[in-house]
mmCIF file of C-alpha atoms and ligand atoms in Angstrom:
data_model
loop_
_atom_site.group_PDB
_atom_site.id
_atom_site.type_symbol
_atom_site.label_atom_id
_atom_site.label_comp_id
_atom_site.label_asym_id
_atom_site.label_seq_id
_atom_site.Cartn_x
_atom_site.Cartn_y
_atom_site.Cartn_z
ATOM 1 C CA MET A 1 19.754 1.099 17.389
ATOM 2 C CA ASN A 2 16.652 -0.566 15.949
ATOM 3 C CA GLN A 3 13.605 0.554 17.857
ATOM 4 C CA ARG A 4 10.395 -1.113 18.984
ATOM 5 C CA TYR A 5 7.731 1.614 19.091
ATOM 6 C CA LEU A 6 5.566 1.319 22.174
ATOM 7 C CA THR A 7 4.100 4.709 21.315
ATOM 8 C CA PRO A 8 0.350 5.509 21.453
ATOM 9 C CA GLY A 9 0.129 6.219 17.713
ATOM 10 C CA PRO A 10 1.605 5.853 15.208
ATOM 11 C CA THR A 11 3.027 2.730 16.732
ATOM 12 C CA GLN A 12 4.995 -0.464 16.099
ATOM 13 C CA LEU A 13 3.846 -2.188 12.896
ATOM 14 C CA PHE A 14 3.043 -5.888 12.944
ATOM 15 C CA ASP A 15 6.048 -7.956 11.799
ATOM 16 C CA SER A 16 3.952 -9.406 8.981
ATOM 17 C CA ILE A 17 3.307 -6.053 7.249
ATOM 18 C CA PRO A 18 6.227 -6.321 4.753
ATOM 19 C CA SER A 19 4.955 -9.668 3.483
ATOM 20 C CA TYR A 20 1.429 -8.311 3.043
ATOM 21 C CA ILE A 21 2.773 -5.287 1.152
ATOM 22 C CA GLN A 22 4.693 -7.707 -1.102
ATOM 23 C CA GLU A 23 1.518 -9.683 -1.693
ATOM 24 C CA GLY A 24 -0.396 -6.509 -2.541
ATOM 25 C CA LEU A 25 2.291 -5.504 -5.024
ATOM 26 C CA GLN A 26 2.318 -8.929 -6.663
ATOM 27 C CA LYS A 27 -1.456 -8.840 -7.049
ATOM 28 C CA ASP A 28 -1.377 -5.216 -8.383
ATOM 29 C CA VAL A 29 -3.814 -4.207 -5.632
ATOM 30 C CA PHE A 30 -2.337 -0.688 -5.507
ATOM 31 C CA SER A 31 -2.789 -0.121 -9.250
ATOM 32 C CA ILE A 32 -6.265 -1.478 -9.952
ATOM 33 C CA SER A 33 -9.277 0.777 -10.507
ATOM 34 C CA HIS A 34 -11.458 1.494 -7.514
ATOM 35 C CA ARG A 35 -14.436 0.695 -9.746
ATOM 36 C CA SER A 36 -13.174 -2.808 -10.589
ATOM 37 C CA LYS A 37 -14.401 -6.218 -9.419
ATOM 38 C CA ASP A 38 -10.960 -6.940 -7.919
ATOM 39 C CA PHE A 39 -11.169 -3.819 -5.782
ATOM 40 C CA GLU A 40 -14.667 -4.768 -4.637
ATOM 41 C CA GLU A 41 -13.256 -8.118 -3.530
ATOM 42 C CA VAL A 42 -10.613 -6.358 -1.400
ATOM 43 C CA VAL A 43 -13.238 -4.174 0.300
ATOM 44 C CA LYS A 44 -15.571 -7.120 0.813
ATOM 45 C CA TYR A 45 -12.794 -9.186 2.391
ATOM 46 C CA THR A 46 -11.654 -6.408 4.736
ATOM 47 C CA LYS A 47 -15.195 -5.647 5.882
ATOM 48 C CA SER A 48 -15.912 -9.302 6.552
ATOM 49 C CA GLU A 49 -12.661 -9.905 8.497
ATOM 50 C CA LEU A 50 -13.207 -6.717 10.531
ATOM 51 C CA ARG A 51 -16.841 -7.646 11.192
ATOM 52 C CA LYS A 52 -15.711 -11.014 12.493
ATOM 53 C CA LEU A 53 -12.890 -9.616 14.644
ATOM 54 C CA LEU A 54 -14.934 -6.881 16.317
ATOM 55 C CA ASN A 55 -18.189 -8.890 16.342
ATOM 56 C CA ILE A 56 -20.052 -6.204 14.367
ATOM 57 C CA PRO A 57 -23.665 -7.227 13.605
ATOM 58 C CA ASP A 58 -24.582 -7.723 9.929
ATOM 59 C CA ASP A 59 -27.007 -4.808 9.969
ATOM 60 C CA TYR A 60 -24.311 -2.261 10.961
ATOM 61 C CA HIS A 61 -22.688 -0.463 8.052
ATOM 62 C CA ILE A 62 -18.888 -0.236 7.760
ATOM 63 C CA PHE A 63 -17.487 2.819 5.947
ATOM 64 C CA PHE A 64 -13.894 3.817 5.120
ATOM 65 C CA LEU A 65 -12.833 7.413 5.809
ATOM 66 C CA GLY A 66 -9.548 9.325 5.924
ATOM 67 C CA SER A 67 -9.061 9.265 9.696
ATOM 68 C CA ALA A 68 -10.802 9.009 13.055
ATOM 69 C CA THR A 69 -10.830 12.805 13.251
ATOM 70 C CA GLU A 70 -12.818 12.805 10.034
ATOM 71 C CA ALA A 71 -15.227 10.297 11.594
ATOM 72 C CA MET A 72 -15.961 12.770 14.419
ATOM 73 C CA GLU A 73 -16.878 15.441 11.873
ATOM 74 C CA ARG A 74 -19.037 13.105 9.781
ATOM 75 C CA ILE A 75 -20.913 11.830 12.847
ATOM 76 C CA ILE A 76 -21.770 15.337 14.047
ATOM 77 C CA GLU A 77 -22.653 16.575 10.554
ATOM 78 C CA ASN A 78 -24.926 13.643 9.805
ATOM 79 C CA CYS A 79 -26.591 12.999 13.145
ATOM 80 C CA VAL A 80 -26.835 16.270 15.065
ATOM 81 C CA GLU A 81 -29.225 19.053 14.225
ATOM 82 C CA LYS A 82 -28.303 21.101 17.311
ATOM 83 C CA HIS A 83 -27.444 19.191 20.465
ATOM 84 C CA SER A 84 -24.727 16.633 21.059
ATOM 85 C CA PHE A 85 -23.513 15.768 24.554
ATOM 86 C CA HIS A 86 -19.867 14.920 25.205
ATOM 87 C CA PHE A 87 -18.037 13.121 27.999
ATOM 88 C CA VAL A 88 -14.738 15.014 28.031
ATOM 89 C CA ASN A 89 -11.700 13.822 30.023
ATOM 90 C CA GLY A 90 -8.771 14.513 27.746
ATOM 91 C CA ALA A 91 -7.592 15.786 24.382
ATOM 92 C CA PHE A 92 -9.462 13.417 22.065
ATOM 93 C CA SER A 93 -12.861 13.653 23.734
ATOM 94 C CA LYS A 94 -12.335 17.416 23.730
ATOM 95 C CA ARG A 95 -11.603 17.310 19.991
ATOM 96 C CA PHE A 96 -14.960 15.555 19.443
ATOM 97 C CA TYR A 97 -16.731 18.317 21.417
ATOM 98 C CA GLN A 98 -14.795 21.030 19.595
ATOM 99 C CA THR A 99 -15.800 19.515 16.250
ATOM 100 C CA ALA A 100 -19.451 20.111 17.150
ATOM 101 C CA VAL A 101 -18.643 23.703 18.180
ATOM 102 C CA GLU A 102 -16.858 24.372 14.898
ATOM 103 C CA LEU A 103 -19.750 22.887 12.921
ATOM 104 C CA LYS A 104 -21.935 25.533 14.625
ATOM 105 C CA LYS A 105 -23.961 23.065 16.685
ATOM 106 C CA SER A 106 -24.774 23.711 20.356
ATOM 107 C CA PRO A 107 -22.948 20.879 22.130
ATOM 108 C CA GLN A 108 -22.879 20.370 25.885
ATOM 109 C CA LYS A 109 -20.301 18.508 27.905
ATOM 110 C CA LEU A 110 -19.551 16.821 31.187
ATOM 111 C CA GLU A 111 -15.897 17.237 32.082
ATOM 112 C CA ALA A 112 -13.682 15.128 34.305
ATOM 113 C CA GLU A 113 -10.174 16.013 35.445
ATOM 114 C CA PHE A 114 -7.336 14.695 33.308
ATOM 115 C CA GLY A 115 -6.438 11.260 34.611
ATOM 116 C CA GLN A 116 -9.857 10.604 36.098
ATOM 117 C CA GLY A 117 -12.995 8.809 35.048
ATOM 118 C CA PHE A 118 -16.561 10.155 35.230
ATOM 119 C CA ASP A 119 -19.009 10.009 38.085
ATOM 120 C CA PHE A 120 -21.890 8.084 36.553
ATOM 121 C CA SER A 121 -24.150 8.239 39.585
ATOM 122 C CA ASN A 122 -27.095 10.662 39.385
ATOM 123 C CA LEU A 123 -26.139 11.641 35.911
ATOM 124 C CA GLN A 124 -28.640 13.700 33.909
ATOM 125 C CA ILE A 125 -28.377 14.114 30.169
ATOM 126 C CA PRO A 126 -30.333 17.134 28.877
ATOM 127 C CA GLU A 127 -33.674 16.316 27.281
ATOM 128 C CA GLU A 128 -32.801 17.950 23.955
ATOM 129 C CA THR A 129 -29.674 15.809 23.417
ATOM 130 C CA GLU A 130 -29.699 13.955 20.101
ATOM 131 C CA LEU A 131 -26.323 12.212 20.257
ATOM 132 C CA ILE A 132 -24.108 11.241 23.221
ATOM 133 C CA CYS A 133 -20.374 10.981 22.493
ATOM 134 C CA PHE A 134 -17.901 8.852 24.420
ATOM 135 C CA THR A 135 -14.186 8.212 24.048
ATOM 136 C CA HIS A 136 -13.682 4.665 25.302
ATOM 137 C CA ASN A 137 -9.963 5.051 25.882
ATOM 138 C CA GLU A 138 -8.616 8.589 26.385
ATOM 139 C CA THR A 139 -5.225 8.149 24.739
ATOM 140 C CA SER A 140 -3.997 11.460 26.110
ATOM 141 C CA THR A 141 -4.355 10.403 29.758
ATOM 142 C CA GLY A 142 -4.636 6.607 29.858
ATOM 143 C CA VAL A 143 -8.167 6.513 31.267
ATOM 144 C CA MET A 144 -10.492 3.780 29.985
ATOM 145 C CA THR A 145 -14.230 4.076 30.628
ATOM 146 C CA ASP A 146 -16.064 0.903 31.665
ATOM 147 C CA LEU A 147 -18.393 0.119 28.761
ATOM 148 C CA ASN A 148 -21.096 -1.015 31.197
ATOM 149 C CA ASN A 149 -21.502 2.593 32.307
ATOM 150 C CA ILE A 150 -22.122 3.555 28.694
ATOM 151 C CA TYR A 151 -24.651 0.735 28.213
ATOM 152 C CA GLU A 152 -26.475 1.918 31.352
ATOM 153 C CA ILE A 153 -26.826 5.356 29.822
ATOM 154 C CA LYS A 154 -28.235 3.830 26.653
ATOM 155 C CA LYS A 155 -30.786 1.959 28.778
ATOM 156 C CA LYS A 156 -31.754 5.158 30.547
ATOM 157 C CA TYR A 157 -31.932 7.155 27.307
ATOM 158 C CA PRO A 158 -32.862 4.622 24.603
ATOM 159 C CA ASP A 159 -33.976 7.301 22.135
ATOM 160 C CA LYS A 160 -30.664 9.127 22.101
ATOM 161 C CA LEU A 161 -27.926 7.999 19.737
ATOM 162 C CA ILE A 162 -24.590 6.858 21.179
ATOM 163 C CA ALA A 163 -21.245 7.306 19.404
ATOM 164 C CA LEU A 164 -18.151 5.584 20.769
ATOM 165 C CA ASP A 165 -14.554 6.419 19.870
ATOM 166 C CA ILE A 166 -12.626 3.116 20.024
ATOM 167 C CA VAL A 167 -9.492 4.396 18.266
ATOM 168 C CA SER A 168 -7.007 3.326 20.930
ATOM 169 C CA SER A 169 -8.992 0.475 22.503
ATOM 170 C CA ALA A 170 -9.828 -1.577 19.390
ATOM 171 C CA PRO A 171 -9.429 -4.464 18.762
ATOM 172 C CA TYR A 172 -8.942 -5.175 22.484
ATOM 173 C CA ALA A 173 -12.315 -3.646 23.448
ATOM 174 C CA THR A 174 -15.302 -5.990 23.626
ATOM 175 C CA VAL A 175 -18.063 -3.746 22.334
ATOM 176 C CA ASP A 176 -21.681 -4.904 22.457
ATOM 177 C CA TYR A 177 -22.986 -3.209 19.337
ATOM 178 C CA SER A 178 -26.619 -3.733 20.305
ATOM 179 C CA GLN A 179 -26.035 -1.124 23.038
ATOM 180 C CA ILE A 180 -24.482 1.636 20.948
ATOM 181 C CA ASP A 181 -25.305 3.155 17.554
ATOM 182 C CA CYS A 182 -21.923 3.999 16.181
ATOM 183 C CA SER A 183 -18.198 3.514 16.718
ATOM 184 C CA PHE A 184 -15.048 4.505 14.875
ATOM 185 C CA LEU A 185 -11.323 3.816 14.749
ATOM 186 C CA SER A 186 -8.182 4.507 12.784
ATOM 187 C CA ILE A 187 -5.562 1.927 11.934
ATOM 188 C CA GLN A 188 -2.245 3.328 13.231
ATOM 189 C CA LYS A 189 -2.967 2.330 16.833
ATOM 190 C CA GLY A 190 -4.148 -1.131 17.927
ATOM 191 C CA PHE A 191 -4.077 -2.454 14.367
ATOM 192 C CA GLY A 192 -0.371 -1.691 13.952
ATOM 193 C CA LEU A 193 -0.674 -0.335 10.406
ATOM 194 C CA PRO A 194 0.643 2.738 8.595
ATOM 195 C CA ALA A 195 -1.662 5.740 9.271
ATOM 196 C CA GLY A 196 -4.190 7.201 6.880
ATOM 197 C CA LEU A 197 -7.415 5.216 7.140
ATOM 198 C CA GLY A 198 -10.430 5.687 9.391
ATOM 199 C CA VAL A 199 -13.258 3.190 9.833
ATOM 200 C CA LEU A 200 -16.787 4.234 10.774
ATOM 201 C CA ILE A 201 -19.378 1.720 11.962
ATOM 202 C CA ILE A 202 -23.023 2.883 12.143
ATOM 203 C CA ASN A 203 -26.487 1.366 12.477
ATOM 204 C CA GLN A 204 -29.623 2.162 10.506
ATOM 205 C CA LYS A 205 -30.809 4.670 13.135
ATOM 206 C CA MET A 206 -27.758 6.820 12.393
ATOM 207 C CA MET A 207 -28.463 6.468 8.684
ATOM 208 C CA ASP A 208 -32.116 7.441 9.144
ATOM 209 C CA LYS A 209 -31.131 10.499 11.164
ATOM 210 C CA SER A 210 -28.803 11.603 8.398
ATOM 211 C CA ILE A 211 -31.550 11.234 5.777
ATOM 212 C CA GLN A 212 -33.963 13.132 8.027
ATOM 213 C CA LEU A 213 -31.520 16.044 8.517
ATOM 214 C CA ASN A 214 -30.884 16.138 4.780
ATOM 215 C CA GLU A 215 -34.626 16.318 4.071
ATOM 216 C CA LYS A 216 -34.870 19.187 6.558
ATOM 217 C CA GLY A 217 -32.377 21.089 4.440
ATOM 218 C CA LEU A 218 -29.362 20.784 6.748
ATOM 219 C CA ASN A 219 -25.857 20.414 5.407
ATOM 220 C CA ILE A 220 -24.765 16.772 5.917
ATOM 221 C CA GLY A 221 -21.610 17.141 3.847
ATOM 222 C CA THR A 222 -20.910 15.934 0.340
ATOM 223 C CA TYR A 223 -19.139 12.777 -0.863
ATOM 224 C CA HIS A 224 -18.733 11.349 2.657
ATOM 225 C CA ASN A 225 -22.270 11.961 3.902
ATOM 226 C CA PHE A 226 -23.899 8.745 5.134
ATOM 227 C CA PRO A 227 -26.287 8.170 2.203
ATOM 228 C CA SER A 228 -23.423 8.621 -0.270
ATOM 229 C CA LEU A 229 -21.150 6.285 1.711
ATOM 230 C CA LEU A 230 -23.914 3.676 1.899
ATOM 231 C CA LYS A 231 -24.714 3.819 -1.806
ATOM 232 C CA LYS A 232 -21.123 2.905 -2.668
ATOM 233 C CA SER A 233 -20.615 0.574 0.273
ATOM 234 C CA GLU A 234 -23.497 -1.604 -0.902
ATOM 235 C CA LYS A 235 -21.385 -2.332 -3.990
ATOM 236 C CA ASN A 236 -18.195 -2.704 -1.871
ATOM 237 C CA GLN A 237 -16.933 0.551 -3.298
ATOM 238 C CA THR A 238 -16.138 4.001 -1.894
ATOM 239 C CA PRO A 239 -17.310 7.419 -3.164
ATOM 240 C CA GLU A 240 -13.733 8.609 -3.831
ATOM 241 C CA THR A 241 -10.478 6.893 -4.770
ATOM 242 C CA PRO A 242 -9.676 5.605 -1.302
ATOM 243 C CA ASN A 243 -6.629 4.458 0.630
ATOM 244 C CA VAL A 244 -6.611 1.010 -0.942
ATOM 245 C CA PHE A 245 -3.196 0.322 0.627
ATOM 246 C CA GLY A 246 -4.697 0.738 4.107
ATOM 247 C CA ILE A 247 -7.915 -1.121 3.292
ATOM 248 C CA PHE A 248 -5.965 -4.095 1.890
ATOM 249 C CA LEU A 249 -3.546 -4.267 4.837
ATOM 250 C CA LEU A 250 -6.366 -3.892 7.375
ATOM 251 C CA GLY A 251 -8.068 -6.977 5.920
ATOM 252 C CA LYS A 252 -4.831 -8.937 6.190
ATOM 253 C CA ILE A 253 -4.188 -7.903 9.789
ATOM 254 C CA CYS A 254 -7.773 -8.620 10.841
ATOM 255 C CA ASN A 255 -7.428 -12.080 9.304
ATOM 256 C CA GLU A 256 -4.162 -12.646 11.182
ATOM 257 C CA LEU A 257 -5.796 -11.580 14.458
ATOM 258 C CA ASN A 258 -8.856 -13.729 13.755
ATOM 259 C CA GLU A 259 -6.591 -16.750 13.231
ATOM 260 C CA LYS A 260 -4.876 -16.026 16.517
ATOM 261 C CA GLY A 261 -8.227 -15.535 18.251
ATOM 262 C CA ILE A 262 -9.524 -12.335 19.822
ATOM 263 C CA GLU A 263 -9.837 -13.959 23.252
ATOM 264 C CA THR A 264 -6.123 -14.782 23.248
ATOM 265 C CA ILE A 265 -5.306 -11.220 22.199
ATOM 266 C CA ARG A 266 -7.432 -9.826 25.028
ATOM 267 C CA ALA A 267 -5.904 -12.126 27.633
ATOM 268 C CA GLU A 268 -2.361 -11.272 26.501
ATOM 269 C CA THR A 269 -3.135 -7.543 26.540
ATOM 270 C CA GLU A 270 -4.452 -7.774 30.100
ATOM 271 C CA LYS A 271 -1.446 -9.764 31.246
ATOM 272 C CA ARG A 272 1.036 -7.205 29.886
ATOM 273 C CA ALA A 273 -0.962 -4.305 31.355
ATOM 274 C CA GLU A 274 -0.940 -6.071 34.707
ATOM 275 C CA MET A 275 2.850 -6.523 34.520
ATOM 276 C CA LEU A 276 3.321 -2.795 33.968
ATOM 277 C CA TYR A 277 0.847 -1.580 36.601
ATOM 278 C CA THR A 278 2.209 -3.995 39.191
ATOM 279 C CA TYR A 279 5.720 -2.774 38.522
ATOM 280 C CA PHE A 280 4.875 0.929 38.689
ATOM 281 C CA ASP A 281 2.546 0.561 41.697
ATOM 282 C CA SER A 282 5.508 -0.660 43.700
ATOM 283 C CA HIS A 283 8.116 1.658 42.164
ATOM 284 C CA GLN A 284 9.651 4.223 44.500
ATOM 285 C CA SER A 285 9.131 7.269 42.323
ATOM 286 C CA TYR A 286 7.481 6.331 39.001
ATOM 287 C CA LYS A 287 3.740 5.916 39.597
ATOM 288 C CA PRO A 288 0.720 5.173 37.379
ATOM 289 C CA PHE A 289 -0.905 8.515 36.493
ATOM 290 C CA VAL A 290 -4.401 7.045 36.794
ATOM 291 C CA LYS A 291 -4.954 6.391 40.487
ATOM 292 C CA ASP A 292 -8.342 4.684 40.293
ATOM 293 C CA LYS A 293 -7.540 1.100 39.273
ATOM 294 C CA GLU A 294 -10.949 0.628 37.619
ATOM 295 C CA SER A 295 -10.237 3.535 35.269
ATOM 296 C CA ARG A 296 -6.791 2.374 34.181
ATOM 297 C CA SER A 297 -6.402 1.724 30.486
ATOM 298 C CA LYS A 298 -5.187 -1.694 29.355
ATOM 299 C CA THR A 299 -3.878 -0.332 26.073
ATOM 300 C CA VAL A 300 -2.199 2.990 26.963
ATOM 301 C CA ILE A 301 -0.364 3.066 30.281
ATOM 302 C CA SER A 302 0.537 6.559 31.570
ATOM 303 C CA VAL A 303 3.230 6.862 34.181
ATOM 304 C CA GLU A 304 4.307 9.892 36.202
ATOM 305 C CA ILE A 305 8.047 10.514 36.080
ATOM 306 C CA PRO A 306 8.835 13.224 38.639
ATOM 307 C CA GLU A 307 12.466 13.863 37.640
ATOM 308 C CA ARG A 308 11.541 14.689 34.000
ATOM 309 C CA SER A 309 10.459 12.053 31.535
ATOM 310 C CA PRO A 310 12.803 12.965 28.623
ATOM 311 C CA VAL A 311 15.678 11.411 30.585
ATOM 312 C CA ILE A 312 13.801 8.122 30.916
ATOM 313 C CA ILE A 313 12.650 8.248 27.311
ATOM 314 C CA SER A 314 16.279 8.582 26.107
ATOM 315 C CA LYS A 315 17.417 5.807 28.390
ATOM 316 C CA LEU A 316 14.775 3.459 26.974
ATOM 317 C CA LYS A 317 15.642 4.530 23.444
ATOM 318 C CA GLU A 318 19.280 3.619 23.985
ATOM 319 C CA ASN A 319 17.973 0.164 24.770
ATOM 320 C CA GLY A 320 15.804 -0.141 21.674
ATOM 321 C CA ILE A 321 12.428 0.863 23.124
ATOM 322 C CA THR A 322 10.631 4.045 22.127
ATOM 323 C CA VAL A 323 7.767 5.095 24.385
ATOM 324 C CA GLY A 324 5.568 8.179 24.167
ATOM 325 C CA GLY A 325 5.990 11.309 26.241
ATOM 326 C CA GLY A 326 3.102 12.735 28.235
ATOM 327 C CA TYR A 327 0.425 14.573 26.288
ATOM 328 C CA LYS A 328 0.867 18.352 25.918
ATOM 329 C CA GLN A 329 1.059 19.811 29.452
ATOM 330 C CA PHE A 330 2.322 16.444 30.741
ATOM 331 C CA LYS A 331 5.009 16.167 28.079
ATOM 332 C CA GLU A 332 7.948 16.267 30.470
ATOM 333 C CA THR A 333 6.369 14.725 33.554
ATOM 334 C CA GLN A 334 4.890 11.534 32.138
ATOM 335 C CA ILE A 335 5.542 8.692 29.742
ATOM 336 C CA ARG A 336 2.851 6.760 27.888
ATOM 337 C CA ILE A 337 3.445 3.131 27.005
ATOM 338 C CA ALA A 338 1.301 1.607 24.264
ATOM 339 C CA ASN A 339 0.209 -1.954 24.894
ATOM 340 C CA TYR A 340 -1.382 -2.922 21.580
ATOM 341 C CA PRO A 341 -1.629 -6.458 20.150
ATOM 342 C CA MET A 342 1.713 -6.354 18.288
ATOM 343 C CA ILE A 343 3.568 -5.671 21.564
ATOM 344 C CA ASN A 344 4.896 -8.717 23.405
ATOM 345 C CA GLU A 345 6.026 -9.644 26.898
ATOM 346 C CA GLU A 346 9.688 -9.280 25.925
ATOM 347 C CA ASP A 347 9.084 -5.589 25.210
ATOM 348 C CA ILE A 348 7.505 -5.131 28.624
ATOM 349 C CA ASN A 349 10.263 -7.055 30.389
ATOM 350 C CA LYS A 350 12.814 -4.903 28.609
ATOM 351 C CA ILE A 351 11.182 -1.717 29.918
ATOM 352 C CA ILE A 352 11.103 -3.069 33.454
ATOM 353 C CA GLU A 353 14.727 -4.211 33.188
ATOM 354 C CA VAL A 354 15.966 -0.841 31.895
ATOM 355 C CA LEU A 355 14.009 1.172 34.471
ATOM 356 C CA SER A 356 15.232 -1.069 37.275
ATOM 357 C CA SER A 357 18.910 -0.761 36.371
HETATM 358 C C1 LIG B 401 -5.472 9.032 17.802
HETATM 359 C C2 LIG B 401 -6.851 9.232 18.260
HETATM 360 C C3 LIG B 401 -7.801 9.911 17.487
HETATM 361 C C4 LIG B 401 -7.452 10.574 16.179
HETATM 362 O O1 LIG B 401 -7.086 9.632 15.196
HETATM 363 P P1 LIG B 401 -6.601 10.169 13.754
HETATM 364 O O2 LIG B 401 -6.430 8.903 12.985
HETATM 365 O O3 LIG B 401 -5.341 10.914 13.982
HETATM 366 O O4 LIG B 401 -7.666 11.029 13.219
HETATM 367 C C5 LIG B 401 -9.078 10.026 17.974
HETATM 368 N N1 LIG B 401 -9.423 9.488 19.152
HETATM 369 C C6 LIG B 401 -8.548 8.823 19.936
HETATM 370 C C7 LIG B 401 -9.001 8.246 21.232
HETATM 371 C C8 LIG B 401 -7.232 8.672 19.504
HETATM 372 O O5 LIG B 401 -6.358 8.006 20.264
#
C-alpha cells in the first residue's frame, strides 16, 4: 500500500517535488558548472526565498553545508576556543555537546530528563562560556523549548554567542534573529525534501569570532570554515561542488510556502498538533510522552504505547500511514508522529480513525 510518511526525518515529500525536479532537468540545473552565472542565480534565489520565509535579517549570512550534523561541527570549530555550554535533553542536543568533546574543547552541559524541558529559573551559565547551544525541538523526545526562555538568556548574557538548532522546528518556528547569533537546519524534515543539504545562518559576531580564532592559530577547519564560506557566498557560490539538487529544490519549496503564507502554515500546524494531543490526552492507554503541556512539540508528537509500539506501527502501515518508532531506548514503547507542513488534516484523521478502531 502507498504510504504517507509521518516520520520525523526523512519524511513525506511535498507533492510538488516531482514537478520541480522536472523543471530542474529541463533547465539543466543539475549539469551546469557551480562557477557559472546560472548557478549563482539558483543560489541567489534560494537564499532570498529562505530569507523571506524564515524572516532572516539581511545582515545574517546563509551558508550551504552537507547536513545539520556538519553545522554543529562547523559552529564549534569556528566559534569556540574552549568553552561551549549545552542544554541537553535528548539525542540531538547530546550530539551537539559530544561534537565539542570530540573536537577537544571543554564543553559543559545542563541536562534535563528525556521528555522534559529545562528549569530556567535561577540558571547560571559559567563565566568562561563563549557559546551557548540550544536544540529548539528535541526530535528524539518531542520536547520543544519556548524561545522566550532562550531570548531571556541572551538578555542576561549578551556577550555570549547563542546557537539554535531548528532542524525539526523550521519553518514552523518563529525565530527572532536579533536575539540569537546562529541557527541551522537540514531539509529532510519540515521542508519535505530529499536529505543531503544543511543550511547554516550566522551573524557577523560569529564571523568575527571565527576570524579571531584563526588569527590566534586555532584550527577552524578548511573549505567550510566561515571566512571561506563567506568569500564564496558573497558571489552566490560555494567553496566545493555542492548539492545543487537540494539547493534548487529548497528554493522552490520556500517559494511555495511563501505563496501559501507562513502564518497559515503555523496556524495549520498548531491545529493538527492540537487534534493529536487532544485525542491522546483522552485515550485510555496511549498517552503523550511529554506531560508538561508547555513543553510539547508542535512538530514531533511522541506518544507512549504501553503494549509495544511495533504493533501499532504495523497497524497504521496497513492503512497507508507510516509513523516513527520511539528513539533508541524508547523504540518499542513509543511512536513519534511528524507534523510538518506537508502533512494535512486527513493524515491526522486517518491516524485517529485507525487507532480508534
Ligand atoms: C535530524 C536532526 C539533526 C541532524 O540532521 P542531519 O541532517 O541528519 O545532520 C540535528 N538536530 C535535530 C534536532 C534533528 O532533528
